[in-house]
JSON list of C-alpha atoms in Angstrom, two decimals:
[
{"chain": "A", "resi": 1, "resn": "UNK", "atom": "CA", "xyz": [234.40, 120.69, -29.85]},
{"chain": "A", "resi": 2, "resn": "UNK", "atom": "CA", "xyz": [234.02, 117.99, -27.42]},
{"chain": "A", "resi": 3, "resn": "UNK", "atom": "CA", "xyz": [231.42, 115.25, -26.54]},
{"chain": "A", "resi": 4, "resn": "UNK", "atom": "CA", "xyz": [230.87, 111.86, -25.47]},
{"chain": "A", "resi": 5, "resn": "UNK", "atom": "CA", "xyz": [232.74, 109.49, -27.94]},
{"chain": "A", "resi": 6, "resn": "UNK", "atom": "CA", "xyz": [231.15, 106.40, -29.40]},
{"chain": "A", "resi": 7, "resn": "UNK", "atom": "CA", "xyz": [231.38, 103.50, -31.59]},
{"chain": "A", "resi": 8, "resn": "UNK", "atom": "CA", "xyz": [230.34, 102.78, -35.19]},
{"chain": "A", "resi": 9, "resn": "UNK", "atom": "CA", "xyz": [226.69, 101.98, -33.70]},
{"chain": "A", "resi": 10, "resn": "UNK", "atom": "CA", "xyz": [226.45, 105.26, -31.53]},
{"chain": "A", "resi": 11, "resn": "UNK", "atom": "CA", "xyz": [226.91, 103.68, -28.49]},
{"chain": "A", "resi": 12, "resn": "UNK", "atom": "CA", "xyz": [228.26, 106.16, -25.80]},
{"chain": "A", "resi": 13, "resn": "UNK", "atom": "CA", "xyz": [231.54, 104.77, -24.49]},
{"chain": "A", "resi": 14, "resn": "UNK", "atom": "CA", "xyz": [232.85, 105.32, -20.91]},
{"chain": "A", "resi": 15, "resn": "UNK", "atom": "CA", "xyz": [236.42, 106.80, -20.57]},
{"chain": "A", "resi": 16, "resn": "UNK", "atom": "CA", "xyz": [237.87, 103.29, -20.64]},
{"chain": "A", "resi": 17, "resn": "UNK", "atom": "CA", "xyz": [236.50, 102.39, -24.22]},
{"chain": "A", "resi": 18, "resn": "UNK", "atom": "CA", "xyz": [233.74, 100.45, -22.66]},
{"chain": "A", "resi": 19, "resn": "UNK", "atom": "CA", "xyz": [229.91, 100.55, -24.13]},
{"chain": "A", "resi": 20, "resn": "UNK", "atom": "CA", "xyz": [227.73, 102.09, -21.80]},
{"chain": "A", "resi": 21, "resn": "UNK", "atom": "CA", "xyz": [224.61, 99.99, -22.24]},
{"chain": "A", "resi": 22, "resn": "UNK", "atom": "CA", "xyz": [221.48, 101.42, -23.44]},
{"chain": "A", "resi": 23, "resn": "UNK", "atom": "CA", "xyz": [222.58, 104.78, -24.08]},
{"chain": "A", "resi": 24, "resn": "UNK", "atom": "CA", "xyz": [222.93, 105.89, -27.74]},
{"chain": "A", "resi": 25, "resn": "UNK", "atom": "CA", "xyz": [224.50, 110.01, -28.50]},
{"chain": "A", "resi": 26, "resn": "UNK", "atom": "CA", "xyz": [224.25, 111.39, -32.16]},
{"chain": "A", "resi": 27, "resn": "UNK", "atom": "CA", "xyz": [224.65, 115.49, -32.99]},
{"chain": "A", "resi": 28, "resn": "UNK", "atom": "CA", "xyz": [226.59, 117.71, -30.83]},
{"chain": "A", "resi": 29, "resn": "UNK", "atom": "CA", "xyz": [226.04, 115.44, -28.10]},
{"chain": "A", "resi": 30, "resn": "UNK", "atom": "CA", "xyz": [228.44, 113.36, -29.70]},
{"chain": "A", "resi": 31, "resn": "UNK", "atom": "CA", "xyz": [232.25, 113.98, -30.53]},
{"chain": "A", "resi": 32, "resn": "UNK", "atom": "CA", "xyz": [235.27, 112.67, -31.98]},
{"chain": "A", "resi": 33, "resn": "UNK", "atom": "CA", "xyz": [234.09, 112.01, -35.28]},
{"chain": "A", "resi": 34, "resn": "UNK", "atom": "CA", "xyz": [236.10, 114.43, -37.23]},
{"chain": "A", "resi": 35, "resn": "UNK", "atom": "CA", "xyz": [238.72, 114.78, -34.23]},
{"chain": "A", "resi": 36, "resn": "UNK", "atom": "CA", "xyz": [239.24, 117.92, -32.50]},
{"chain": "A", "resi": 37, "resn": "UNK", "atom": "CA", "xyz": [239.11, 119.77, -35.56]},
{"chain": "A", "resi": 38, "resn": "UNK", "atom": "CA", "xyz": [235.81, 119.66, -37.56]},
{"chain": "A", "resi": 39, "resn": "UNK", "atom": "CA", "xyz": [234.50, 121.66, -39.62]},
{"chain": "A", "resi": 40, "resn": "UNK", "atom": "CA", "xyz": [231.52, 123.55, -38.85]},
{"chain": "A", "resi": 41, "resn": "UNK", "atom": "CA", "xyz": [229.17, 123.04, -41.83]},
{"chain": "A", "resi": 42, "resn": "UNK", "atom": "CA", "xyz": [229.39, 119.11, -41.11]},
{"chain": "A", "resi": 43, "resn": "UNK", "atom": "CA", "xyz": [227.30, 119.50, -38.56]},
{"chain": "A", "resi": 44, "resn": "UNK", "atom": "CA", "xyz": [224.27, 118.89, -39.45]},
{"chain": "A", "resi": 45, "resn": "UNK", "atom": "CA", "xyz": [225.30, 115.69, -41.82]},
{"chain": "A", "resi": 46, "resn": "UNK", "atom": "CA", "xyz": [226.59, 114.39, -38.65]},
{"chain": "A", "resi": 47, "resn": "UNK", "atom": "CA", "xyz": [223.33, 114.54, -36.87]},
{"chain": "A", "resi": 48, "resn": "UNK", "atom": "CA", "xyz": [221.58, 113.44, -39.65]},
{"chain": "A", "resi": 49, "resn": "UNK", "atom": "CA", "xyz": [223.78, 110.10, -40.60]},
{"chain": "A", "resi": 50, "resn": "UNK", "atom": "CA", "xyz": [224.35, 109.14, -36.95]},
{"chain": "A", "resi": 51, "resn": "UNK", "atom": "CA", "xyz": [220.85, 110.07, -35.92]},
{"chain": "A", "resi": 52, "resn": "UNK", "atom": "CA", "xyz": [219.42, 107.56, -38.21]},
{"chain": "A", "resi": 53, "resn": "UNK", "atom": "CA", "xyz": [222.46, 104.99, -36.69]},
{"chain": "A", "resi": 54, "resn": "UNK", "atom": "CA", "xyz": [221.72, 105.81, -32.97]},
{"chain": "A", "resi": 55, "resn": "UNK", "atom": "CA", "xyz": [218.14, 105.47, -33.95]},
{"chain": "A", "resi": 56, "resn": "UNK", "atom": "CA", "xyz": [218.50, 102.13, -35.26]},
{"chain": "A", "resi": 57, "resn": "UNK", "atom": "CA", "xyz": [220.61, 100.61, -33.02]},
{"chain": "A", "resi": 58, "resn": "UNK", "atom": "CA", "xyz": [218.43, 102.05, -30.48]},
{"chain": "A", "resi": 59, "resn": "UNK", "atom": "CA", "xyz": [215.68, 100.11, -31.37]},
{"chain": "A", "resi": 60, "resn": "UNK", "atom": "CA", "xyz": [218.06, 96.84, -31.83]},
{"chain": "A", "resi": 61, "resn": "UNK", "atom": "CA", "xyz": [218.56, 97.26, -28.18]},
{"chain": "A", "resi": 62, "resn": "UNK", "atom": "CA", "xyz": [215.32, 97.62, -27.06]},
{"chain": "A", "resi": 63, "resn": "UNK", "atom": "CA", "xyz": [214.18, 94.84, -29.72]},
{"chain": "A", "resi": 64, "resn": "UNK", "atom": "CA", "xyz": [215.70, 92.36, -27.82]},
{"chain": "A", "resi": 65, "resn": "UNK", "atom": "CA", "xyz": [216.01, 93.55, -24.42]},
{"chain": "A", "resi": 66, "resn": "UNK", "atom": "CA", "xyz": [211.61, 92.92, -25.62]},
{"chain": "A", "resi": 67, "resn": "UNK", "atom": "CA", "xyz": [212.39, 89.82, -26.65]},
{"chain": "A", "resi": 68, "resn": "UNK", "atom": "CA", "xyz": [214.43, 88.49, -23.51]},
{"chain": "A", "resi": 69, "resn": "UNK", "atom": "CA", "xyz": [211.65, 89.75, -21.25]},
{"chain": "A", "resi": 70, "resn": "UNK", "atom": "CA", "xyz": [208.79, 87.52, -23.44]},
{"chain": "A", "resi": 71, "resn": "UNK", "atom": "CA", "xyz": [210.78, 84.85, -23.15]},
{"chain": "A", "resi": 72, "resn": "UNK", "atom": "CA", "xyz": [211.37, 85.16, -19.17]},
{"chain": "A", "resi": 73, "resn": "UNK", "atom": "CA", "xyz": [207.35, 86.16, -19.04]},
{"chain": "A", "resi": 74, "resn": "UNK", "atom": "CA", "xyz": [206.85, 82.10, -21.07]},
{"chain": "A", "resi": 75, "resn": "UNK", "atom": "CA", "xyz": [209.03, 80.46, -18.05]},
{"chain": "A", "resi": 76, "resn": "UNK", "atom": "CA", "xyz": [207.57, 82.74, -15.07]},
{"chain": "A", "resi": 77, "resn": "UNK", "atom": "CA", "xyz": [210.13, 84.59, -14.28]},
{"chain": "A", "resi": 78, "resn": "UNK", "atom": "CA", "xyz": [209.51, 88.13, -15.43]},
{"chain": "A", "resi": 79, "resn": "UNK", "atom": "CA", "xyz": [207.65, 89.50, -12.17]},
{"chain": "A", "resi": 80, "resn": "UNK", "atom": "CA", "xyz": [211.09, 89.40, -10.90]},
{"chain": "A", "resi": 81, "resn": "UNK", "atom": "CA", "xyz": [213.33, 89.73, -13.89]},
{"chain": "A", "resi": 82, "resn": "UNK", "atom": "CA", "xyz": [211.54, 93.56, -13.64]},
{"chain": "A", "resi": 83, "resn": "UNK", "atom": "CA", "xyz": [212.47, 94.10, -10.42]}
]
């Protein structure tokens, strides 16, 4: 049972441990929280519980990736910061 492994916030993480920005795995998708060896019937508490955390942290991201582009949009610079 493989997957793309992540941190405690469901962030995917490259093959060198790094956070790969933005993108968020829960479910299947997702592996190495049991190991190699989980058990079948946690399944679908995994996709539940880290659901709800990719979810959330999901919306932390885009929360203030929004918030950095208002404030570049109150100095002018957003036309360009979109680019």
């Amino acid at each position: 049972m493989g997957g793309m492994r992540i941190n405690d916030d469901a962030e995917s993480l490259k093959a060198n441990g790094d956070v790969v920005q933005g993108l968020y795995s829960a479910g299947e998708a997702a592996g190495g929280i049991h190991g190699s060896n989980r058990l079948g019937g946690n399944s679908l508490l995994d996709c539940v519980v880290f659901g709800r955390v990719s979810g959330r942290s999901a919306a932390r991201y885009l929360t203030a990736a929004n918030i950095k582009y208002i404030e570049a949009a109150k100095s002018g610079t957003a036309a360009s910061a979109k680019l």
